[in-house]
PDB file of C-alpha atoms and ligand atoms in Angstrom:
ATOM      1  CA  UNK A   5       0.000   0.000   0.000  1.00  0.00           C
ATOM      2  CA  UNK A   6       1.563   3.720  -0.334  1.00  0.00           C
ATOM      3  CA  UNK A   7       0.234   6.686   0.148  1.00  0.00           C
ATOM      4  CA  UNK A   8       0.753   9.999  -1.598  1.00  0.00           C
ATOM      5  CA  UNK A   9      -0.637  13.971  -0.713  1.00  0.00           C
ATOM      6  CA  UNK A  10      -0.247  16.421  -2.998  1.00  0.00           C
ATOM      7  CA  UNK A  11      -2.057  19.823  -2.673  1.00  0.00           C
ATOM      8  CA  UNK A  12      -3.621  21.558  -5.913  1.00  0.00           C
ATOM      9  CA  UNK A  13      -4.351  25.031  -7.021  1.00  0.00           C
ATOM     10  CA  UNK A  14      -7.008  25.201  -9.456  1.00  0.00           C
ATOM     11  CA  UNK A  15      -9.079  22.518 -11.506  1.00  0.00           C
ATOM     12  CA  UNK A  16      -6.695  21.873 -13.977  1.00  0.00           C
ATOM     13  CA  UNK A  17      -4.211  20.479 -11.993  1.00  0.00           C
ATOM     14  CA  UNK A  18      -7.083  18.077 -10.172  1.00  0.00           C
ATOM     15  CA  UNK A  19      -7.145  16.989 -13.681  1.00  0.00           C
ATOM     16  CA  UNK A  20      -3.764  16.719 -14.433  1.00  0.00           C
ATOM     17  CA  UNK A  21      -3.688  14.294 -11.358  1.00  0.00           C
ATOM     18  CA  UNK A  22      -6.431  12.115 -12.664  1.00  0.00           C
ATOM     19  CA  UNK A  23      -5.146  11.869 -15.643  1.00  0.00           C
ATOM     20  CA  UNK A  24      -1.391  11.313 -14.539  1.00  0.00           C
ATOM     21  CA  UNK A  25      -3.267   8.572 -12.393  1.00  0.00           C
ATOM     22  CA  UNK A  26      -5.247   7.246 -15.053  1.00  0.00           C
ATOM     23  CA  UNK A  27      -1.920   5.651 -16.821  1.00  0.00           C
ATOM     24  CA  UNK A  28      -1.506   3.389 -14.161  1.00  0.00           C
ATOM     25  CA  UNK A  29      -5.098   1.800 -14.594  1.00  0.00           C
ATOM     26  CA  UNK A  30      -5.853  -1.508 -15.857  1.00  0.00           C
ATOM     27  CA  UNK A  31      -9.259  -3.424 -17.246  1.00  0.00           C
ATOM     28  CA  UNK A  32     -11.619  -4.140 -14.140  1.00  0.00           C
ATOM     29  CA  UNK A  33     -10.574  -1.334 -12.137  1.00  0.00           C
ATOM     30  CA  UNK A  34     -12.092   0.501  -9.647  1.00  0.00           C
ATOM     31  CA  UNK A  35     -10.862   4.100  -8.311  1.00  0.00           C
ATOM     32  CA  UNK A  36     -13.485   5.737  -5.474  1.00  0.00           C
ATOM     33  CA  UNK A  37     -13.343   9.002  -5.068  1.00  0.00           C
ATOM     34  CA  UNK A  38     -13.970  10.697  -1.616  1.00  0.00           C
ATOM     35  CA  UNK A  39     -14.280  14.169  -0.354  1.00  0.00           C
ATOM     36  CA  UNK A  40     -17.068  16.768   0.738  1.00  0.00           C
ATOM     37  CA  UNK A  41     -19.302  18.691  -2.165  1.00  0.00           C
ATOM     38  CA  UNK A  42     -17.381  20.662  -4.286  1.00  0.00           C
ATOM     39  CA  UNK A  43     -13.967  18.908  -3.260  1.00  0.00           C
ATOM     40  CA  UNK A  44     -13.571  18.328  -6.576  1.00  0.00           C
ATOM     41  CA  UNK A  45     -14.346  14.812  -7.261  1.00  0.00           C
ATOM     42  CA  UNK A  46     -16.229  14.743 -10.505  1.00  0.00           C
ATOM     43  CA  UNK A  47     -13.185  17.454 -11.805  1.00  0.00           C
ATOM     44  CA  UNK A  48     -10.704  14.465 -10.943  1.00  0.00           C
ATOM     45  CA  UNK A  49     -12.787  12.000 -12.787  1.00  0.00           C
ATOM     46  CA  UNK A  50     -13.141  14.270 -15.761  1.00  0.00           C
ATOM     47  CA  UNK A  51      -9.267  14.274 -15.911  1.00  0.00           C
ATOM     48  CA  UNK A  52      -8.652  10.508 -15.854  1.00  0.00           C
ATOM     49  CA  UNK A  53     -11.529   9.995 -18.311  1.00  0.00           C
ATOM     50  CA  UNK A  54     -10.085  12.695 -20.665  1.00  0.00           C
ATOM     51  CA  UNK A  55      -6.983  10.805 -20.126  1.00  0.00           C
ATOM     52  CA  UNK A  56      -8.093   7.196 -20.753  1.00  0.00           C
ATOM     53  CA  UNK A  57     -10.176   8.673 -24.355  1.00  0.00           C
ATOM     54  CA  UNK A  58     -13.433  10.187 -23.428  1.00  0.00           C
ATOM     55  CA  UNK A  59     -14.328  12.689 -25.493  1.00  0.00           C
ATOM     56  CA  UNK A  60     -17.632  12.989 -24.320  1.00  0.00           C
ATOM     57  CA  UNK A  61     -17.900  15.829 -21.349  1.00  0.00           C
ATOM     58  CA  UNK A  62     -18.097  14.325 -18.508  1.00  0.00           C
ATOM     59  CA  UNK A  63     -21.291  15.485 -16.460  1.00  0.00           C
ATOM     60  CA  UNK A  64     -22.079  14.355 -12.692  1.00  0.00           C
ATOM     61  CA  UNK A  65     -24.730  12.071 -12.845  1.00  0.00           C
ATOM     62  CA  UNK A  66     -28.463  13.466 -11.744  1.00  0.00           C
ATOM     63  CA  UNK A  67     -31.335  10.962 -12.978  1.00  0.00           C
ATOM     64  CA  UNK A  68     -29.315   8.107 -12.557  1.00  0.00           C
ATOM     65  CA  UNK A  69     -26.311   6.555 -10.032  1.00  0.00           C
ATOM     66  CA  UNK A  70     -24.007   6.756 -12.910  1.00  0.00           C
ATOM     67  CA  UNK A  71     -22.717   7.324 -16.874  1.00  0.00           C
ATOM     68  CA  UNK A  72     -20.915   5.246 -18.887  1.00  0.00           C
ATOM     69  CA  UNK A  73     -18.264   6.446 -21.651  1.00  0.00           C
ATOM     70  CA  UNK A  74     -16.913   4.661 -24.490  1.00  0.00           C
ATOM     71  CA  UNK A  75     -13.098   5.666 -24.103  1.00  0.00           C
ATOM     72  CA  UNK A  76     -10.428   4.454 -26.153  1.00  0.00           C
ATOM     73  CA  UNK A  77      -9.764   0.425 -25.234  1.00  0.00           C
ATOM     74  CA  UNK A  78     -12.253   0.037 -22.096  1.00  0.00           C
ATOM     75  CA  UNK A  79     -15.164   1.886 -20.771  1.00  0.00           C
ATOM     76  CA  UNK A  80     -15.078   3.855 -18.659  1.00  0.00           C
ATOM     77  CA  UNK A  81     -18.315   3.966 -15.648  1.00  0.00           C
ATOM     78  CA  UNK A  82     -18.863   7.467 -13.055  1.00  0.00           C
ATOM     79  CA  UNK A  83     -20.637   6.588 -10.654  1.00  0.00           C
ATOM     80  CA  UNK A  84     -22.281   8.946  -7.690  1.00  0.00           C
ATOM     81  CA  UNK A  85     -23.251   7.509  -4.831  1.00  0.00           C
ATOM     82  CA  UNK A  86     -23.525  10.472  -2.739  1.00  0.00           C
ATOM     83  CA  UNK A  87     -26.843  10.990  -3.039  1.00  0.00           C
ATOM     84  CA  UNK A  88     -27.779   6.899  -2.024  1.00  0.00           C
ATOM     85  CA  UNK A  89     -30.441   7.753   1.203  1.00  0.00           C
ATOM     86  CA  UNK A  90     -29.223   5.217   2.813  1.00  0.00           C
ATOM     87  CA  UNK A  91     -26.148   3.651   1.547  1.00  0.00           C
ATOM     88  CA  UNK A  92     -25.699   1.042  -0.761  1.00  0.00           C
ATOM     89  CA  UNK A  93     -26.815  -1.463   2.012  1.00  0.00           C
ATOM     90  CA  UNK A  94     -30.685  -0.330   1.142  1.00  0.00           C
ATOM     91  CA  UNK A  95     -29.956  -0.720  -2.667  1.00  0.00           C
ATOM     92  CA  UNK A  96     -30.835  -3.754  -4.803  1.00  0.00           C
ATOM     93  CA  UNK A  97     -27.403  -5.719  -5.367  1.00  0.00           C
ATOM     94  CA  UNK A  98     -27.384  -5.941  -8.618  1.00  0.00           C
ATOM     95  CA  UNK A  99     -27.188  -1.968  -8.830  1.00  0.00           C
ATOM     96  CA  UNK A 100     -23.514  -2.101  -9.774  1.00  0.00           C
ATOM     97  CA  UNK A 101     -23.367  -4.865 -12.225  1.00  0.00           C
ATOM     98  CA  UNK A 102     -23.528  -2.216 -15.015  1.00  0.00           C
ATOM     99  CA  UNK A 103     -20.734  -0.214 -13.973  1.00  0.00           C
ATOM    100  CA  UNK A 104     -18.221  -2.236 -12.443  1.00  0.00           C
ATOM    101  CA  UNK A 105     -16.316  -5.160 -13.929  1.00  0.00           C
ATOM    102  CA  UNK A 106     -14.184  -6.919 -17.006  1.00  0.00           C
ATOM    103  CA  UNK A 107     -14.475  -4.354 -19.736  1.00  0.00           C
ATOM    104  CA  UNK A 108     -14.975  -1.389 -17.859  1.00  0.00           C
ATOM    105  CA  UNK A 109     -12.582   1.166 -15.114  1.00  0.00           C
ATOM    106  CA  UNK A 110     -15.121   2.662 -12.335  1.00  0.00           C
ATOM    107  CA  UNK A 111     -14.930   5.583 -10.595  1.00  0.00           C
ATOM    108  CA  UNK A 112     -17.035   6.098  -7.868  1.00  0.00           C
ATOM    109  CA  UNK A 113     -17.896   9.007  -6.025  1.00  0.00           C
ATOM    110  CA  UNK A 114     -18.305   7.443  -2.419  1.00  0.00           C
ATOM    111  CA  UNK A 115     -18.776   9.841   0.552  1.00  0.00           C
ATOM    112  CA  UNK A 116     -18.561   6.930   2.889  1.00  0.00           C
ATOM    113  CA  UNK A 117     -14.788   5.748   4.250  1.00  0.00           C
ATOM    114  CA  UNK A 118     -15.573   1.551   3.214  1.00  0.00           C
ATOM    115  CA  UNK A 119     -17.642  -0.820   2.105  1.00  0.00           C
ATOM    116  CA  UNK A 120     -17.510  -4.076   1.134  1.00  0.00           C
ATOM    117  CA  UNK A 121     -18.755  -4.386  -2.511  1.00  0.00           C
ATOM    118  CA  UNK A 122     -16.213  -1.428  -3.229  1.00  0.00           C
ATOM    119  CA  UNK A 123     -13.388  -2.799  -0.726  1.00  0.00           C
ATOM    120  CA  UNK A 124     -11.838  -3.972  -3.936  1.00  0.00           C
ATOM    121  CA  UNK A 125     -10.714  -0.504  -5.122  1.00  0.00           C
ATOM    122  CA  UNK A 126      -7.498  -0.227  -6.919  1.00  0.00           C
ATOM    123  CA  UNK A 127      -7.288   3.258  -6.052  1.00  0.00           C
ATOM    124  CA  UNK A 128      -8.664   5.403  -3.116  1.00  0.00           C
ATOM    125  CA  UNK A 129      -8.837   9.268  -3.854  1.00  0.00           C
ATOM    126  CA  UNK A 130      -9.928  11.554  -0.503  1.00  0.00           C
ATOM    127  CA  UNK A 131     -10.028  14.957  -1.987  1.00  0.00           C
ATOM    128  CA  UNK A 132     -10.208  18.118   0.793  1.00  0.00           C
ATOM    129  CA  UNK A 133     -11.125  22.097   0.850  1.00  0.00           C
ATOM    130  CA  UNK A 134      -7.848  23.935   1.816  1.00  0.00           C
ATOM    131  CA  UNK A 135      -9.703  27.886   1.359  1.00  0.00           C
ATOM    132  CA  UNK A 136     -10.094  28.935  -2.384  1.00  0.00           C
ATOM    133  CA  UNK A 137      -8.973  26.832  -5.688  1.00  0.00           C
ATOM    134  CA  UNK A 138      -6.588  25.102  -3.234  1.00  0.00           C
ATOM    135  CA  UNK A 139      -7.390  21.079  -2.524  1.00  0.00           C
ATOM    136  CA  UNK A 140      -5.463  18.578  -0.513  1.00  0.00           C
ATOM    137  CA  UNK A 141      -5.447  15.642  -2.253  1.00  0.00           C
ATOM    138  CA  UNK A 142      -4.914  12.346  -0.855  1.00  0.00           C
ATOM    139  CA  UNK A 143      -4.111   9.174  -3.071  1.00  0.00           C
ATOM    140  CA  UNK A 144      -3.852   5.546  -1.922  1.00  0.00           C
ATOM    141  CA  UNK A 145      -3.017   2.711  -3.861  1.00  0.00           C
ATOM    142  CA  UNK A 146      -2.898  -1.246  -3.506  1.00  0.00           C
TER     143      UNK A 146
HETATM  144  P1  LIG B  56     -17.556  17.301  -6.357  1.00  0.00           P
HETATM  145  O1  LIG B  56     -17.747  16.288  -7.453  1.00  0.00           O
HETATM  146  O2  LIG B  56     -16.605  16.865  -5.285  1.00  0.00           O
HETATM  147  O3  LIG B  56     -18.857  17.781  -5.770  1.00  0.00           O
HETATM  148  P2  LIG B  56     -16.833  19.122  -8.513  1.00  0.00           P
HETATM  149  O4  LIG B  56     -15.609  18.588  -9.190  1.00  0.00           O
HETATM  150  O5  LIG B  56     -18.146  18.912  -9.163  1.00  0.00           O
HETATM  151  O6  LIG B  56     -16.845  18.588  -6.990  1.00  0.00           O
HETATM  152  O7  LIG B  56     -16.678  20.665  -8.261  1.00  0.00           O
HETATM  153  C1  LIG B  56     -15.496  21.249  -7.772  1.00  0.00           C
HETATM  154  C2  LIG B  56     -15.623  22.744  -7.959  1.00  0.00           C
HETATM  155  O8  LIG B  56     -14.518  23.409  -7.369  1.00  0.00           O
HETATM  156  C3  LIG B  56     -15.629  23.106  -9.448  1.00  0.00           C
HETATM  157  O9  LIG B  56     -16.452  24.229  -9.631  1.00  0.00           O
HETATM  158  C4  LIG B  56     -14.162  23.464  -9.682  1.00  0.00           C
HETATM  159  O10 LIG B  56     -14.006  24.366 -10.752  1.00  0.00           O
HETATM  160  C5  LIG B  56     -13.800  24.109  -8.352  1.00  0.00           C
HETATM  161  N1  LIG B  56     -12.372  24.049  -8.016  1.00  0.00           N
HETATM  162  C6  LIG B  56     -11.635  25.110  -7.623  1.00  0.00           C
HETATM  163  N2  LIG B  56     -10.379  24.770  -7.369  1.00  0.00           N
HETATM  164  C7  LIG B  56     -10.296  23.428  -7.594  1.00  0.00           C
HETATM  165  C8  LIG B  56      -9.224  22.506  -7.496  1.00  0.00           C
HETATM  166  N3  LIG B  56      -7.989  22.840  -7.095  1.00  0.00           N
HETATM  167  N4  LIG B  56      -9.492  21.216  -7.813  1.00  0.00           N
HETATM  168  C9  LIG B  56     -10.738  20.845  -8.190  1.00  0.00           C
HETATM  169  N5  LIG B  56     -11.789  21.675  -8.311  1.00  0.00           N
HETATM  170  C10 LIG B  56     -11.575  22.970  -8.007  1.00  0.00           C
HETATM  171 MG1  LIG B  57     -19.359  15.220  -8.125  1.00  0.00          MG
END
């Protein structure tokens, strides 16, 4: 496991992080995504889907718990989560089995710290306000 913190200054380099992060993603993945509203979650996403050949723009999810992409050799799922009343617990299993999976690299914007389904996760992502465009960023893998 390592962990890495870097601190950003605007929304471009959240970006530039999900997209320098994105390289290191293989078929099957799944990266979640933590942090309050407006952390900047859904701007890292956008970067690593930019990255991994979306061309489509990238929109949080409203009507439904998630978008796919078609990217360039996988596709790539968004998922939120945030707004789940009660946690996946209360949700139908099956509620993932579109998103996550062989042919496919998830990320999902989680607000909670674990659970099992998503225990899995290549790649753990706790974004935080630091006052302004700033964001600490914290990033751990394995
Ligand atoms: P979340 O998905 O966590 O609710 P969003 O990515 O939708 O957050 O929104 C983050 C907002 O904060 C955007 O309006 C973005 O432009 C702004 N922002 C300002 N500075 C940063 C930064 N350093 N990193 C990411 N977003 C930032
Ligand atoms: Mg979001």
């Amino acid at each position: 496991m390592s962990v890495s913190v870097v601190e950003t200054n605007e929304p471009r380099e959240t970006e530039a992080l999900g997209a320098e992060l994105a390289a290191g993603l293989r078929d099957g993945d799944v990266v979640l995504v933590q942090g309050e509203l407006g952390s900047g979650k859904t701007t890292f996403v956008r970067g690593a889907a930019r990255a991994l050949g979306v061309t489509d723009p990238i929109t949080s999810p409203t009507f439904s718990i998630g978008h796919r992409y078609k990217a360039t050799n996988t596709t790539v799922s968004h998922l939120d989560l945030y707004r789940l009343p009660g946690g996946l617990e209360q949700e139908d299993p099956a509620l993932l089995d579109d998103y996550l999976g062989p042919g496919r690299i998830a990320f999902v914007e989680w607000p909670a710290r674990d659970h099992v389904e998503l225990s899995h996760a290549r790649l753990r992502v706790t974004l935080a306000h630091r006052g302004a465009d700033r964001r600490r960023i914290e990033v751990v893998q394995g």
